[in-house]
Tab-separated table of C-alpha atoms in Angstrom:
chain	number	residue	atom	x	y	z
A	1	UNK	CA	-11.194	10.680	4.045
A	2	UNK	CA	-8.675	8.168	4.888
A	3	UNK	CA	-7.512	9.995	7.966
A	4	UNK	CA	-11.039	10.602	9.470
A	5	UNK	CA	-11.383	6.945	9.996
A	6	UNK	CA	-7.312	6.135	11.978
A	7	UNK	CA	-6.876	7.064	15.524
A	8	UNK	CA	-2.992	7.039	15.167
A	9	UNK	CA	-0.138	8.074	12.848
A	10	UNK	CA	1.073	4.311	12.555
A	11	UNK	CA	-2.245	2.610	11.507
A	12	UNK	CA	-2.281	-0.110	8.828
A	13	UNK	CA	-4.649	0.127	6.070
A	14	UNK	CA	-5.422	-2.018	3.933
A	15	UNK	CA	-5.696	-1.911	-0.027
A	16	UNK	CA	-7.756	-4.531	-1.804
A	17	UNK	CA	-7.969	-3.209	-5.549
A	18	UNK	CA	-7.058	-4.697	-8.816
A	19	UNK	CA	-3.761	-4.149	-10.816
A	20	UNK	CA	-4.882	-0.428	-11.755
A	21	UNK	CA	-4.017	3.468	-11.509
A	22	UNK	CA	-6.679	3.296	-8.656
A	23	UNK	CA	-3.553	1.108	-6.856
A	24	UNK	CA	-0.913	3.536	-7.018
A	25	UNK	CA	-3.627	6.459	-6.232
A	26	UNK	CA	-4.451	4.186	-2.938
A	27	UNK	CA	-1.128	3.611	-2.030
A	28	UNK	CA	0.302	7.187	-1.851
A	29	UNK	CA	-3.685	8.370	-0.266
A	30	UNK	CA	-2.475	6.139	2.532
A	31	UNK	CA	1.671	7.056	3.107
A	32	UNK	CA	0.010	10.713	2.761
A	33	UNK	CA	-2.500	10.191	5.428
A	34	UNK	CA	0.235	9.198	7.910
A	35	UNK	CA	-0.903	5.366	7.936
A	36	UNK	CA	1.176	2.264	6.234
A	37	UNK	CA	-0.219	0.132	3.589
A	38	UNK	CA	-0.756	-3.218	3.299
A	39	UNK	CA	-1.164	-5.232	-0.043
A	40	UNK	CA	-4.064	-7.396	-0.247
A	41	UNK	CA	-4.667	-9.857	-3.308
A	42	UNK	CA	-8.202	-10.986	-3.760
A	43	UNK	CA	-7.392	-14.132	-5.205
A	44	UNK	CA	-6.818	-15.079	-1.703
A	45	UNK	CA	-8.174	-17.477	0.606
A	46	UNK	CA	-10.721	-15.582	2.809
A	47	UNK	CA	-9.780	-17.349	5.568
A	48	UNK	CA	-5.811	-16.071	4.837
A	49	UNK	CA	-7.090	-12.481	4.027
A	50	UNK	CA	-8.928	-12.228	7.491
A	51	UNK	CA	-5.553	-13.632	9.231
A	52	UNK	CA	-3.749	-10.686	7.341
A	53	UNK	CA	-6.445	-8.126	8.468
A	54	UNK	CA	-6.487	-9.120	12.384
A	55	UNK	CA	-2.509	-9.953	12.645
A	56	UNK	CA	-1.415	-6.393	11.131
A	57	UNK	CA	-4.258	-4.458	13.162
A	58	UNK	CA	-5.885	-2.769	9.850
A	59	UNK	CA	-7.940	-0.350	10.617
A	60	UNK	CA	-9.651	0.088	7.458
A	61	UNK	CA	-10.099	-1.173	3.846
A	62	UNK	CA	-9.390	0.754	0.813
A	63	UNK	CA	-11.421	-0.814	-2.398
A	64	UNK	CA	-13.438	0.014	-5.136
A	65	UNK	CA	-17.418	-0.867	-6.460
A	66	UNK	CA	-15.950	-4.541	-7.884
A	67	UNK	CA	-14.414	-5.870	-4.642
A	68	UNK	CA	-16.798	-4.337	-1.590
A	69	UNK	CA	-18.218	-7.222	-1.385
A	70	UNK	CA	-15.505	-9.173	-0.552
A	71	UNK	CA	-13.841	-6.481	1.222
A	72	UNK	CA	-16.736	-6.676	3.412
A	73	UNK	CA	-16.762	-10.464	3.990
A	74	UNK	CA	-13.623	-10.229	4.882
A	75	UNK	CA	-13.458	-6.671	7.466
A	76	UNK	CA	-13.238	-7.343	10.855
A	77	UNK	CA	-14.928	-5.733	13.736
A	78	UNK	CA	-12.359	-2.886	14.155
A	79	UNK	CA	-12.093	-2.797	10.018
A	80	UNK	CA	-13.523	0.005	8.280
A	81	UNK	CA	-14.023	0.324	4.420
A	82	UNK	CA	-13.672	3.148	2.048
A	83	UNK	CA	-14.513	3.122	-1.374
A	84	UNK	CA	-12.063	4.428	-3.795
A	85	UNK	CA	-14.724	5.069	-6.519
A	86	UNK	CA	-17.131	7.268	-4.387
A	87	UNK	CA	-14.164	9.511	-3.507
A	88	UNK	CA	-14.573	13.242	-4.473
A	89	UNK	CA	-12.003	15.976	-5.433
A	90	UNK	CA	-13.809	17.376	-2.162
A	91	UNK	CA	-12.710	14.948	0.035
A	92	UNK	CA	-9.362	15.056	-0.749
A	93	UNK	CA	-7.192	17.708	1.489
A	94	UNK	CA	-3.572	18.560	1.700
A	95	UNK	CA	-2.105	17.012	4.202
A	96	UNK	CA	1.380	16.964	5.968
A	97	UNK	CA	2.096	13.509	7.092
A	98	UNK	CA	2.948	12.784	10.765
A	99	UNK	CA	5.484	10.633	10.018
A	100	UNK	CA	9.131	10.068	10.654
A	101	UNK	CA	11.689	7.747	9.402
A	102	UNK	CA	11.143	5.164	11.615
A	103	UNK	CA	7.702	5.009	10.616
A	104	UNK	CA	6.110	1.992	8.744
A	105	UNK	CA	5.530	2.399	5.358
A	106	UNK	CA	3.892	-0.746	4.681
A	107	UNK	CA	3.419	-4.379	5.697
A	108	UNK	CA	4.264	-7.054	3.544
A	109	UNK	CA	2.814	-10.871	4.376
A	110	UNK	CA	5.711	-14.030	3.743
A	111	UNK	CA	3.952	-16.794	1.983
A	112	UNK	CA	3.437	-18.504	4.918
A	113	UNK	CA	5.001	-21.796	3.021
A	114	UNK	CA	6.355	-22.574	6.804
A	115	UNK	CA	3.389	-22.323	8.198
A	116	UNK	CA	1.665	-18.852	9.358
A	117	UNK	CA	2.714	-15.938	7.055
A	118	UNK	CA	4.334	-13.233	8.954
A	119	UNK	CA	4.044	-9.575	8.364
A	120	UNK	CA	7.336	-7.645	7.819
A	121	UNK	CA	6.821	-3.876	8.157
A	122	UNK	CA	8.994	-1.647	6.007
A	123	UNK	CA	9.885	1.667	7.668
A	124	UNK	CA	10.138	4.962	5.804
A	125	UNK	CA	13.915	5.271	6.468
A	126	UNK	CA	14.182	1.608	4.071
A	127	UNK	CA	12.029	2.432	1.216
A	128	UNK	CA	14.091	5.850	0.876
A	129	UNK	CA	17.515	3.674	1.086
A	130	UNK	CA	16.202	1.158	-1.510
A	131	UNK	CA	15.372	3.933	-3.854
A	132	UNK	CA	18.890	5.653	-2.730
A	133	UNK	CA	20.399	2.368	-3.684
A	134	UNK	CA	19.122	1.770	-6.670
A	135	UNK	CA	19.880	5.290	-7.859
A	136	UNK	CA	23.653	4.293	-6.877
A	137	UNK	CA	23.865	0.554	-7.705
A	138	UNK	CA	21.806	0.067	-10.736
A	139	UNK	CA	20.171	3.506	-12.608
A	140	UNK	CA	22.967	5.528	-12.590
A	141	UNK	CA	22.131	8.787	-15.022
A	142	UNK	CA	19.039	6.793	-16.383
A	143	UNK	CA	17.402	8.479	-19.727
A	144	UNK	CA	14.298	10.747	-18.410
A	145	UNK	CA	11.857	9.852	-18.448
A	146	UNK	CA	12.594	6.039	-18.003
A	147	UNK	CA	10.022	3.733	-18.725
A	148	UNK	CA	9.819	1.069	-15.698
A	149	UNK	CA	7.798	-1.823	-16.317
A	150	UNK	CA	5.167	-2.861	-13.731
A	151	UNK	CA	5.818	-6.897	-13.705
A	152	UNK	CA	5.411	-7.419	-9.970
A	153	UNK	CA	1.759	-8.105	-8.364
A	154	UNK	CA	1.214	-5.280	-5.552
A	155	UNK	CA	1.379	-7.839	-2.655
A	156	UNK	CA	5.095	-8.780	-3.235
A	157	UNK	CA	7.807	-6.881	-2.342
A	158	UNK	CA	9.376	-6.214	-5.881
A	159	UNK	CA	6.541	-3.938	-6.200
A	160	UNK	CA	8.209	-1.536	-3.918
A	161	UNK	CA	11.628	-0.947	-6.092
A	162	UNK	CA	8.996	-0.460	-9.292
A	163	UNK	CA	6.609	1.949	-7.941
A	164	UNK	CA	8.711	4.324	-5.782
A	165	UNK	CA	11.968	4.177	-7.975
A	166	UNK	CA	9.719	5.264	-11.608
A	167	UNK	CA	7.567	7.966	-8.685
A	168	UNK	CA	10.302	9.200	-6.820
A	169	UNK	CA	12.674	9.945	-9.634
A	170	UNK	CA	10.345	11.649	-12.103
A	171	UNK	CA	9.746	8.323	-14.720
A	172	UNK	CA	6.991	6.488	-15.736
């Protein structure tokens, strides 16, 4: 479903869901449709959220039944939306991404406490070194499964060592 609505291997799109399974489900529906994600909070200004949308290029909006409405107040002309609840086993597919290492992963927004947040897009080829890293540096012949705790909201960039280092290595 995802796919259907990018024209491009290297589109941004957008997740807008709360602290959940339906998160982690949405992230890896994206990287597996080709596209990057990008964190949205929806404690957010509006205002900031629409910045985020039109600066990074999103071409759609991944959310659920208890934030479409925002999700559509804030979607911009070139913005779809997709609703993770009214997904079906049917419209899921196997897919083989069209991706290589240089391509973006996801796109994470700087506070902006200098002024206008920036986006910083995370290639493929970095997440797999941070998780490469921390296998060296830090988890070195970890008990299996380990048990990684899930402190960091979605939209910050400590998110990324807890999700893909429990995924990638087999722990919870």
């Amino acid at each position: 479903e995802i796919r259907k609505h990018l024209d491009a291997p290297e589109n941004i799109v957008a997740i807008l869901l709360p602290r959940s399974e339906q998160t982690l489900v949405g992230i890896f529906g994206i990287l597996k449709a080709g596209a990057a994600y990008l964190p949205l909070s929806s404690d957010l200004p509006a205002e900031r959220l629409k910045f985020m949308l039109a600066d990074s290029r999103c071409k759609l909006i991944l959310t659920n039944d208890n934030l479409l409405e925002q999700a559509q107040q804030i979607a911009g002309e070139n913005s779809g939306i997709i609703n993770i609840n009214h997904l079906h086993e049917a419209d899921q597919e196997t897919l083989t991404p069209d991706i290589s290492p240089s391509s973006p992963a996801y796109v994470i927004y700087t506070s902006g406490s200098t002024g206008t947040p920036k986006g910083v897009v995370i290639e493929h080829h970095s997440l797999c070194n941070l998780v490469a890293g921390l296998n060296r540096a830090i988890y070195q012949n970890p008990p299996v499964p380990l048990n990684m705790a899930m402190v960091s909201p979605f939209v910050f960039d400590a998110s990324v060592k807890q999700i893909f280092y429990a995924l990638l290595n087999g722990h919870c």
